[in-house]
Coordinates of C-alpha atoms in Angstrom, one line a residue:
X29 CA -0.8 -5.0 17.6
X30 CA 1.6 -2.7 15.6
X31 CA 5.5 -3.0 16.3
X32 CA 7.5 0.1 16.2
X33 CA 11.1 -0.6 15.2
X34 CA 13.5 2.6 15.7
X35 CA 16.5 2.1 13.7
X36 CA 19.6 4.3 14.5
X37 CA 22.0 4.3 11.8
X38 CA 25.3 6.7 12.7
X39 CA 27.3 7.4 9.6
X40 CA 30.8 6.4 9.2
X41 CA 33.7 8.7 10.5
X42 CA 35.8 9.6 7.3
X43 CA 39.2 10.4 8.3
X44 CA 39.6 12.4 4.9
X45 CA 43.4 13.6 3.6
X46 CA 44.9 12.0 6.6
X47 CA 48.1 9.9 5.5
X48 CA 47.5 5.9 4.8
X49 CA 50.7 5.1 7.9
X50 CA 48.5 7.5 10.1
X51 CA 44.9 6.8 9.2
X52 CA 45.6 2.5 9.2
X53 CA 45.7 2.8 13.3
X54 CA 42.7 3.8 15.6
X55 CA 43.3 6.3 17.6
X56 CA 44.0 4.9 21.0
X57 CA 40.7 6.2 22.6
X58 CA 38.2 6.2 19.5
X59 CA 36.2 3.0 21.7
X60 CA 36.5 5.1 24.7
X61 CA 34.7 7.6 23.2
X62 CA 32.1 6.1 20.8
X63 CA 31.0 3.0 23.9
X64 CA 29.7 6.1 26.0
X65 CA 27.6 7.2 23.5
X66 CA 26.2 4.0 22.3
X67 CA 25.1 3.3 26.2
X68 CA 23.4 6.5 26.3
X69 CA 19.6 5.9 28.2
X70 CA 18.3 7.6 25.2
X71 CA 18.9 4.9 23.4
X72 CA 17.4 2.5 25.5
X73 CA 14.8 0.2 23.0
X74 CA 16.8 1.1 19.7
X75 CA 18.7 -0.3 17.3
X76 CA 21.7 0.8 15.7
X77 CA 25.1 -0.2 13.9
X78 CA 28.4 1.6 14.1
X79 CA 31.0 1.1 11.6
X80 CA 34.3 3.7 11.2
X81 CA 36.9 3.0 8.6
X82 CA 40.2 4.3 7.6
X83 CA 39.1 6.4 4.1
X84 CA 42.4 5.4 2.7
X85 CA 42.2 1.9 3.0
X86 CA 39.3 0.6 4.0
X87 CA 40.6 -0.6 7.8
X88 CA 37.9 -1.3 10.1
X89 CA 39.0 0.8 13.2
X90 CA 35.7 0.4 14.8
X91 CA 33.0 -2.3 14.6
X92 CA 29.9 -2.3 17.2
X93 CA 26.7 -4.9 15.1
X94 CA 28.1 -3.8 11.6
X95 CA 26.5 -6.9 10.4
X96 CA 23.2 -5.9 11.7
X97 CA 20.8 -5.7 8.9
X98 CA 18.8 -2.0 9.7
X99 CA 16.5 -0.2 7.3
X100 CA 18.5 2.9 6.4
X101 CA 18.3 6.3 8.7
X102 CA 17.7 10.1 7.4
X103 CA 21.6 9.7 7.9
X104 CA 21.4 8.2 4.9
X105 CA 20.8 11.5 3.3
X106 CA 24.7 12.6 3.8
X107 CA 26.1 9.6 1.4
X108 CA 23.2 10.8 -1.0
X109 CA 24.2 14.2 -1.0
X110 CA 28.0 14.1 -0.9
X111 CA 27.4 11.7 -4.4
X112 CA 25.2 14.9 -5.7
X113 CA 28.1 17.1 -5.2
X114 CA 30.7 14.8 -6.5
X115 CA 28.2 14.0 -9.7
X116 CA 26.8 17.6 -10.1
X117 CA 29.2 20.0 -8.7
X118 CA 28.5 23.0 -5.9
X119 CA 27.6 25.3 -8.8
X120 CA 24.8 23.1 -10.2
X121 CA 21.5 24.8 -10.5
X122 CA 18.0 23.8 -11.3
X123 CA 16.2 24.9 -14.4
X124 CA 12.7 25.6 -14.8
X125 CA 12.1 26.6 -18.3
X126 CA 9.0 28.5 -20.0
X127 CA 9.5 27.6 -23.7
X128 CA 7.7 28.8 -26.8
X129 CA 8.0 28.4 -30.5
X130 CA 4.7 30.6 -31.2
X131 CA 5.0 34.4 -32.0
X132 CA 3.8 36.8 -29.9
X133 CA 1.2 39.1 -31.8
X134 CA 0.6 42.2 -29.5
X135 CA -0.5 40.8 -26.6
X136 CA -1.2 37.6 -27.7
X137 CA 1.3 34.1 -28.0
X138 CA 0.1 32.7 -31.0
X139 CA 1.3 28.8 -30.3
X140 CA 1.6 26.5 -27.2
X141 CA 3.6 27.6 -23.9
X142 CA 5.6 24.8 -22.9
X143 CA 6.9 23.6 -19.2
X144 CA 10.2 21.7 -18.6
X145 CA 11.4 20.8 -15.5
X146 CA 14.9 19.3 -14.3
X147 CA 12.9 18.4 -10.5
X148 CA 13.7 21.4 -8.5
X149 CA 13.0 21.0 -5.4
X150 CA 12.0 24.8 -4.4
X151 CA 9.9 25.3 -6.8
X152 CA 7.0 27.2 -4.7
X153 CA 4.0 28.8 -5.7
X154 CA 6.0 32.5 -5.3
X155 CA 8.5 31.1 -7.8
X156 CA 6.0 30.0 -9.9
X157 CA 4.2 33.0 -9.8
X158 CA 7.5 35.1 -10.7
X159 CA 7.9 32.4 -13.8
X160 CA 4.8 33.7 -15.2
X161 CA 5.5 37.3 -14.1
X162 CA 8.5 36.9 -16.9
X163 CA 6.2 36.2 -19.4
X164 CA 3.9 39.5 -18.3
X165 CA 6.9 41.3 -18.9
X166 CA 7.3 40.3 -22.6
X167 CA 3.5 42.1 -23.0
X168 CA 1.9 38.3 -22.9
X169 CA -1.8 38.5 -21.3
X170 CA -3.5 35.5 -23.4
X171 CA -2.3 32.5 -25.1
X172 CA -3.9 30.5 -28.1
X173 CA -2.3 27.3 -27.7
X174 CA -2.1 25.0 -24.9
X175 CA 0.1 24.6 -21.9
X176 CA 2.4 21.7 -21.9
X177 CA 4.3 20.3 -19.0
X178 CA 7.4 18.6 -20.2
X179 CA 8.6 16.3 -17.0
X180 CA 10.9 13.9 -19.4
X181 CA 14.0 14.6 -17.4
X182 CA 13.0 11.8 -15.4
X183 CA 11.7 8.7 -16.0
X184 CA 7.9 8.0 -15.6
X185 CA 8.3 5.6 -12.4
X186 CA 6.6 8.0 -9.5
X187 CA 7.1 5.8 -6.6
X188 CA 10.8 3.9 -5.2
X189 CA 10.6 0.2 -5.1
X190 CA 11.0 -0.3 -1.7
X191 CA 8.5 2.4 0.0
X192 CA 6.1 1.3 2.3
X193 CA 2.6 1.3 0.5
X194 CA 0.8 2.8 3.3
X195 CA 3.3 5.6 3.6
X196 CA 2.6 6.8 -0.1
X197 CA -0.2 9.4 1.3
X198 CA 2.1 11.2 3.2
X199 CA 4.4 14.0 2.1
X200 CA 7.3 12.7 3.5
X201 CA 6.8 10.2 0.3
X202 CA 6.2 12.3 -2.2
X203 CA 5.8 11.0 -6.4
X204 CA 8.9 11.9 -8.4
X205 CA 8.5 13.9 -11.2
X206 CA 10.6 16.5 -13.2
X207 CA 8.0 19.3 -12.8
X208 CA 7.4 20.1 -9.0
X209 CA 5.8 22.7 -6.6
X210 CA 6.3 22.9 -2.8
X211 CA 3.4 24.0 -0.7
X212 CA 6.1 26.5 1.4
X213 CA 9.4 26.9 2.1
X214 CA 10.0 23.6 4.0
X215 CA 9.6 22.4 0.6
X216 CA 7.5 19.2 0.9
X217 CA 8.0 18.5 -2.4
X218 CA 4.7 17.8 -4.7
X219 CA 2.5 17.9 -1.6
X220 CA -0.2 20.5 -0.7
X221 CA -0.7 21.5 3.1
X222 CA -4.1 20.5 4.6
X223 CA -4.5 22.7 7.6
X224 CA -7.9 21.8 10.1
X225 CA -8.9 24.5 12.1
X226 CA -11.2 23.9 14.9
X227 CA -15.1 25.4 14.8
X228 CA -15.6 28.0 17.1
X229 CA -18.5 26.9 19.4
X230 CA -19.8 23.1 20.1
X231 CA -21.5 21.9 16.7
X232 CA -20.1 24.0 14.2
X233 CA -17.7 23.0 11.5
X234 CA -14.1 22.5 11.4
X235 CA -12.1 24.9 8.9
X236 CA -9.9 23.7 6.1
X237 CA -7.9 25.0 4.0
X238 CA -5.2 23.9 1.5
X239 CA -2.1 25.3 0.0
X240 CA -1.7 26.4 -2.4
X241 CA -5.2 27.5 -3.6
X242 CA -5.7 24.5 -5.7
X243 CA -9.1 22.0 -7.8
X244 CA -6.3 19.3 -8.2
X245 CA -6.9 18.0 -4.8
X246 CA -10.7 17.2 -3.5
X247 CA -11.0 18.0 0.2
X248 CA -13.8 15.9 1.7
X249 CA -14.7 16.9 5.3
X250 CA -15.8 13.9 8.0
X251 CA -15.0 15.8 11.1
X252 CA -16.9 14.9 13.9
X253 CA -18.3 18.1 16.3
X254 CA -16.8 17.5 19.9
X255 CA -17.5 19.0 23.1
X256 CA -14.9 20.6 25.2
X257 CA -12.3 20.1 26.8
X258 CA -12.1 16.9 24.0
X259 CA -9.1 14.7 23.4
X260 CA -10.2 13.5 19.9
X261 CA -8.1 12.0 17.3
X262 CA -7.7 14.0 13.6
X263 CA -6.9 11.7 10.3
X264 CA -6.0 13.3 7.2
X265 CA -5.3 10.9 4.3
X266 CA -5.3 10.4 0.3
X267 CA -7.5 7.8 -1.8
X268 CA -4.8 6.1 -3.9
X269 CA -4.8 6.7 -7.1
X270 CA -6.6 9.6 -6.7
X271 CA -6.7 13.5 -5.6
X272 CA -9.5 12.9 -2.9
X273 CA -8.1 13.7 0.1
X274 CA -10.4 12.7 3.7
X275 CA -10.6 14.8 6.6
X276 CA -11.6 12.5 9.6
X277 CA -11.9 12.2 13.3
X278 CA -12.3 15.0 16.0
X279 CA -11.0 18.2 16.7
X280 CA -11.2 20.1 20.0
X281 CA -12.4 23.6 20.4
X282 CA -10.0 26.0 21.2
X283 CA -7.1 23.5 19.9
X284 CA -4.3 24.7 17.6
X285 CA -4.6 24.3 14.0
X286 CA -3.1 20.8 12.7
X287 CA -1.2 20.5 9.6
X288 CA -0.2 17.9 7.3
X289 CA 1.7 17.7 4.4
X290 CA -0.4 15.5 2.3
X291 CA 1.3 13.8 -1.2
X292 CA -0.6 14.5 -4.8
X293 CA -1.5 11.6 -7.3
X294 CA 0.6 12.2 -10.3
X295 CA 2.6 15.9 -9.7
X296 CA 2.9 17.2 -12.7
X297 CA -0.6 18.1 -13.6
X298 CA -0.5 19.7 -10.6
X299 CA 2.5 22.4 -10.5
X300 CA 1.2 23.2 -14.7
X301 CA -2.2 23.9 -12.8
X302 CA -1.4 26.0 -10.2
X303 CA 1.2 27.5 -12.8
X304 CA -1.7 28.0 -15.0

Protein backbone atom coordinates (compact mmCIF):
# COMPACT_ATOMS: atom_id res chain seq x y z
CA UNK A 1 0.00 0.00 0.00
CA UNK A 2 1.63 3.46 -0.94
CA UNK A 3 1.81 6.14 1.89
CA UNK A 4 1.35 9.74 0.84
CA UNK A 5 3.30 12.11 3.17
CA UNK A 6 2.19 15.90 2.51
CA UNK A 7 4.85 18.06 3.95
CA UNK A 8 3.99 21.84 4.49
CA UNK A 9 6.97 23.83 4.93
CA UNK A 10 6.07 27.83 5.55
CA UNK A 11 9.15 30.01 5.09
CA UNK A 12 10.51 32.09 7.71
CA UNK A 13 9.23 35.71 8.37
CA UNK A 14 12.32 38.03 7.75
CA UNK A 15 11.77 41.17 9.61
CA UNK A 16 14.35 42.92 7.17
CA UNK A 17 15.93 46.62 8.12
CA UNK A 18 13.96 46.65 11.29
CA UNK A 19 16.33 47.86 14.25
CA UNK A 20 18.14 44.90 16.44
CA UNK A 21 16.16 46.73 20.02
CA UNK A 22 12.86 46.46 17.93
CA UNK A 23 13.26 43.25 15.93
CA UNK A 24 14.77 41.10 19.41
CA UNK A 25 10.84 41.15 20.80
CA UNK A 26 7.79 39.39 19.07
CA UNK A 27 5.31 41.25 18.40
CA UNK A 28 2.72 40.73 21.10
CA UNK A 29 0.13 38.98 18.82
CA UNK A 30 2.55 37.18 16.17
CA UNK A 31 1.08 33.52 18.09
CA UNK A 32 -2.34 34.93 17.81
CA UNK A 33 -2.06 35.21 14.40
CA UNK A 34 0.11 32.33 12.99
CA UNK A 35 -2.01 29.36 15.79
CA UNK A 36 -5.21 30.22 13.57
CA UNK A 37 -3.60 29.42 10.54
CA UNK A 38 -1.76 26.41 11.54
CA UNK A 39 -5.42 24.90 12.87
CA UNK A 40 -6.86 25.62 9.60
CA UNK A 41 -9.20 22.18 8.41
CA UNK A 42 -7.21 22.37 5.38
CA UNK A 43 -4.55 21.22 6.90
CA UNK A 44 -6.02 18.43 8.53
CA UNK A 45 -3.54 15.17 7.69
CA UNK A 46 -0.28 17.36 7.01
CA UNK A 47 2.76 18.07 8.27
CA UNK A 48 4.45 21.20 8.68
CA UNK A 49 7.13 23.29 10.75
CA UNK A 50 7.03 26.93 11.56
CA UNK A 51 10.05 28.73 12.53
CA UNK A 52 10.25 32.96 12.49
CA UNK A 53 13.45 34.68 13.61
CA UNK A 54 14.57 38.07 14.26
CA UNK A 55 16.88 38.72 10.79
CA UNK A 56 19.22 40.77 12.99
CA UNK A 57 20.02 38.38 15.45
CA UNK A 58 18.86 35.27 15.01
CA UNK A 59 16.05 35.36 18.07
CA UNK A 60 13.57 32.72 17.81
CA UNK A 61 10.24 34.74 18.15
CA UNK A 62 8.18 31.83 17.00
CA UNK A 63 8.67 28.02 17.19
CA UNK A 64 5.68 25.48 16.35
CA UNK A 65 7.82 21.50 15.45
CA UNK A 66 11.03 23.40 14.24
CA UNK A 67 12.79 20.27 15.04
CA UNK A 68 10.62 18.26 12.84
CA UNK A 69 12.68 16.73 10.23
CA UNK A 70 10.27 17.46 6.65
CA UNK A 71 11.54 16.94 3.13
CA UNK A 72 11.72 20.42 1.83
CA UNK A 73 8.50 22.37 0.10
CA UNK A 74 8.37 24.29 -3.39
CA UNK A 75 8.83 27.08 -0.56
CA UNK A 76 12.06 26.11 -0.72
CA UNK A 77 12.40 27.82 -4.11
CA UNK A 78 12.35 31.54 -2.29
CA UNK A 79 15.84 30.81 -0.29
CA UNK A 80 17.09 29.44 -3.79
CA UNK A 81 16.22 32.37 -5.55
CA UNK A 82 16.87 35.26 -3.11
CA UNK A 83 20.74 33.42 -3.09
CA UNK A 84 20.56 33.80 -7.13
CA UNK A 85 19.92 37.40 -6.86
CA UNK A 86 22.43 38.08 -4.14
CA UNK A 87 25.16 35.73 -6.20
CA UNK A 88 24.09 36.91 -9.77
CA UNK A 89 22.50 40.25 -9.55
CA UNK A 90 18.81 41.43 -11.02
CA UNK A 91 20.57 42.35 -14.27
CA UNK A 92 22.02 38.85 -14.91
CA UNK A 93 21.05 37.35 -18.22
CA UNK A 94 21.46 34.02 -19.89
CA UNK A 95 23.58 33.46 -22.89
CA UNK A 96 23.12 31.29 -25.63
CA UNK A 97 25.84 31.57 -28.00
CA UNK A 98 26.18 30.45 -31.84
CA UNK A 99 30.10 30.45 -32.29
CA UNK A 100 32.13 30.01 -35.38
CA UNK A 101 35.82 30.09 -36.30
CA UNK A 102 35.06 29.04 -40.09
CA UNK A 103 34.65 31.66 -42.94
CA UNK A 104 31.72 32.10 -44.52
CA UNK A 105 32.24 31.70 -48.44
CA UNK A 106 29.05 33.06 -50.12
CA UNK A 107 26.53 31.15 -48.75
CA UNK A 108 28.46 28.70 -47.31
CA UNK A 109 30.36 28.43 -43.44
CA UNK A 110 33.30 26.71 -44.25
CA UNK A 111 34.13 25.24 -40.52
CA UNK A 112 32.01 23.88 -37.54
CA UNK A 113 29.05 25.92 -35.86
CA UNK A 114 29.38 25.65 -32.28
CA UNK A 115 26.60 25.69 -29.30
CA UNK A 116 27.30 27.05 -25.76
CA UNK A 117 24.92 27.26 -23.30
CA UNK A 118 25.06 28.96 -19.68
CA UNK A 119 21.41 26.68 -18.88
CA UNK A 120 18.77 29.09 -19.80
CA UNK A 121 15.90 28.19 -18.75
CA UNK A 122 13.52 29.75 -21.62
CA UNK A 123 15.19 28.54 -24.18
CA UNK A 124 12.01 27.36 -26.45
CA UNK A 125 11.84 26.12 -29.77
CA UNK A 126 10.72 29.92 -31.02
CA UNK A 127 14.01 31.18 -29.47
CA UNK A 128 15.84 28.55 -30.97
CA UNK A 129 14.44 29.08 -34.12
CA UNK A 130 15.16 33.01 -33.98
CA UNK A 131 19.06 31.78 -32.93
CA UNK A 132 19.28 30.27 -36.29
CA UNK A 133 17.28 33.00 -38.00
CA UNK A 134 20.56 35.26 -36.97
CA UNK A 135 22.69 33.13 -38.75
CA UNK A 136 20.17 33.40 -42.09
CA UNK A 137 20.76 36.84 -41.76
CA UNK A 138 24.57 36.68 -42.22
CA UNK A 139 23.62 34.97 -45.92
CA UNK A 140 24.37 31.24 -44.10
CA UNK A 141 22.10 28.49 -45.89
CA UNK A 142 24.69 25.38 -45.53
CA UNK A 143 27.42 24.47 -43.34
CA UNK A 144 30.54 22.14 -44.04
CA UNK A 145 31.51 21.32 -40.62
CA UNK A 146 29.65 19.95 -37.87
CA UNK A 147 27.44 21.21 -35.15
CA UNK A 148 28.85 21.17 -31.70
CA UNK A 149 26.96 21.62 -28.43
CA UNK A 150 29.20 23.04 -25.86
CA UNK A 151 27.25 22.31 -22.31
CA UNK A 152 30.69 22.77 -20.16
CA UNK A 153 29.27 25.50 -18.03
CA UNK A 154 28.08 22.87 -15.96
CA UNK A 155 29.31 19.85 -14.72
CA UNK A 156 28.40 16.47 -16.29
CA UNK A 157 26.28 15.13 -13.26
CA UNK A 158 22.53 15.17 -14.89
CA UNK A 159 20.65 14.13 -11.93
CA UNK A 160 20.62 15.66 -7.87
CA UNK A 161 21.67 13.15 -5.28
CA UNK A 162 18.82 13.01 -3.43
CA UNK A 163 15.87 12.70 -6.22
CA UNK A 164 13.62 10.04 -5.96
CA UNK A 165 14.56 7.40 -8.82
CA UNK A 166 11.08 6.81 -9.90
CA UNK A 167 10.44 10.52 -10.27
CA UNK A 168 13.34 10.87 -12.86
CA UNK A 169 10.67 10.31 -15.86
CA UNK A 170 8.76 13.13 -15.08
CA UNK A 171 9.42 16.78 -16.11
CA UNK A 172 9.13 18.14 -12.95
CA UNK A 173 12.75 16.30 -12.66
CA UNK A 174 14.31 17.23 -15.43
CA UNK A 175 18.57 16.29 -16.30
CA UNK A 176 20.68 19.44 -15.80
CA UNK A 177 22.57 20.49 -18.47
CA UNK A 178 24.07 23.86 -19.81
CA UNK A 179 22.24 23.60 -23.26
CA UNK A 180 18.33 23.44 -22.77
CA UNK A 181 15.00 23.74 -24.65
CA UNK A 182 11.53 24.01 -23.12
CA UNK A 183 8.63 22.38 -24.89
CA UNK A 184 6.48 25.95 -24.18
CA UNK A 185 6.29 28.73 -22.28
CA UNK A 186 5.76 26.97 -18.87
CA UNK A 187 9.15 26.11 -19.50
CA UNK A 188 9.48 22.50 -18.40
CA UNK A 189 12.91 22.59 -18.80
CA UNK A 190 14.55 19.66 -21.19
CA UNK A 191 11.25 17.88 -21.39
CA UNK A 192 9.00 17.37 -24.49
CA UNK A 193 5.08 17.42 -24.13
CA UNK A 194 3.28 14.16 -24.87
CA UNK A 195 -0.22 15.06 -25.61
CA UNK A 196 -2.99 11.72 -26.01
CA UNK A 197 -5.86 12.56 -27.75
CA UNK A 198 -8.75 10.29 -27.67
CA UNK A 199 -9.89 8.16 -31.16
CA UNK A 200 -12.93 9.28 -32.45
CA UNK A 201 -15.32 6.29 -32.48
CA UNK A 202 -15.04 2.83 -30.39
CA UNK A 203 -11.87 0.97 -31.76
CA UNK A 204 -9.88 3.48 -33.38
CA UNK A 205 -6.62 4.85 -32.20
CA UNK A 206 -5.62 7.32 -29.80
CA UNK A 207 -3.64 10.48 -31.19
CA UNK A 208 -0.26 11.56 -30.02
CA UNK A 209 1.67 14.03 -30.62
CA UNK A 210 4.88 15.54 -29.14
CA UNK A 211 6.51 18.91 -28.83
CA UNK A 212 8.44 20.01 -30.24
CA UNK A 213 8.54 18.07 -33.54
CA UNK A 214 11.33 15.85 -32.49
CA UNK A 215 13.31 11.78 -33.49
CA UNK A 216 15.11 12.27 -30.12
CA UNK A 217 12.28 10.81 -28.23
CA UNK A 218 10.60 7.33 -29.50
CA UNK A 219 6.83 7.40 -28.93
CA UNK A 220 5.49 3.84 -28.46
CA UNK A 221 1.69 3.58 -28.45
CA UNK A 222 -0.06 0.78 -25.94
CA UNK A 223 -3.39 2.41 -25.69
CA UNK A 224 -6.08 0.20 -25.12
CA UNK A 225 -9.63 1.07 -27.30
CA UNK A 226 -12.44 1.63 -24.67
CA UNK A 227 -16.03 1.90 -24.99
CA UNK A 228 -17.97 4.79 -23.74
CA UNK A 229 -18.79 6.45 -21.19
CA UNK A 230 -15.11 4.75 -19.88
CA UNK A 231 -13.25 5.71 -16.74
CA UNK A 232 -9.88 4.21 -17.90
CA UNK A 233 -6.62 5.04 -16.56
CA UNK A 234 -3.69 6.83 -19.03
CA UNK A 235 0.25 6.10 -18.20
CA UNK A 236 2.86 8.01 -19.92
CA UNK A 237 6.41 7.13 -18.87
CA UNK A 238 10.27 7.09 -20.03
CA UNK A 239 12.56 3.80 -20.25
CA UNK A 240 15.58 4.92 -18.25
CA UNK A 241 18.44 5.43 -19.83
CA UNK A 242 16.72 5.86 -22.89
CA UNK A 243 14.49 8.19 -25.23
CA UNK A 244 11.62 5.48 -25.52
CA UNK A 245 8.86 6.99 -24.11
CA UNK A 246 5.36 4.37 -23.52
CA UNK A 247 2.01 5.37 -24.03
CA UNK A 248 -0.34 3.07 -21.85
CA UNK A 249 -3.74 2.42 -20.46
CA UNK A 250 -7.17 3.76 -21.59
CA UNK A 251 -8.60 6.75 -22.92
CA UNK A 252 -12.27 7.66 -23.12
CA UNK A 253 -13.97 8.92 -26.19
CA UNK A 254 -15.02 12.20 -26.12
CA UNK A 255 -12.41 12.92 -23.09
CA UNK A 256 -10.07 15.97 -23.19
CA UNK A 257 -6.67 15.69 -24.32
CA UNK A 258 -4.09 14.72 -21.45
CA UNK A 259 -0.72 16.12 -21.29
CA UNK A 260 2.42 15.33 -19.70
CA UNK A 261 5.54 16.85 -19.49
CA UNK A 262 7.75 13.91 -20.00
CA UNK A 263 11.88 14.39 -19.07
CA UNK A 264 14.62 13.47 -22.00
CA UNK A 265 17.66 11.06 -21.41
CA UNK A 266 20.73 13.19 -21.74
CA UNK A 267 19.38 17.04 -22.90
CA UNK A 268 21.82 18.26 -24.78
CA UNK A 269 21.67 16.16 -27.89
CA UNK A 270 18.39 17.15 -27.77
CA UNK A 271 18.06 21.09 -27.89
CA UNK A 272 21.40 20.87 -30.77
CA UNK A 273 18.76 18.58 -32.59
CA UNK A 274 15.85 20.38 -32.70
CA UNK A 275 18.33 23.45 -33.15
CA UNK A 276 19.61 21.61 -36.04
Amino acid sequence: MAVLLLAVVLPALLLAGTPASVAAQAPPDLAARLDPLLADPRLAGAQYAVVVRDAATGTVLYDRNGSVRLIPGSNQKLFVAAAAFAALGADFRFRTSLLSSGRQRGDVLEGHLYLKGTGDPTMTPARWEELAGQLAVLGITRVRGRLIADDSWFDDIRLGPDWAWNDETFGFAPQTSALTISPDEELDVNSVLVEVSPGERVGSPAGITVTPATDYVRVVNRIWPEDPPGTGRLFVRRDHGANRVVVEGMIPLGAMPVRRAISVWEPTAYAAGVFA
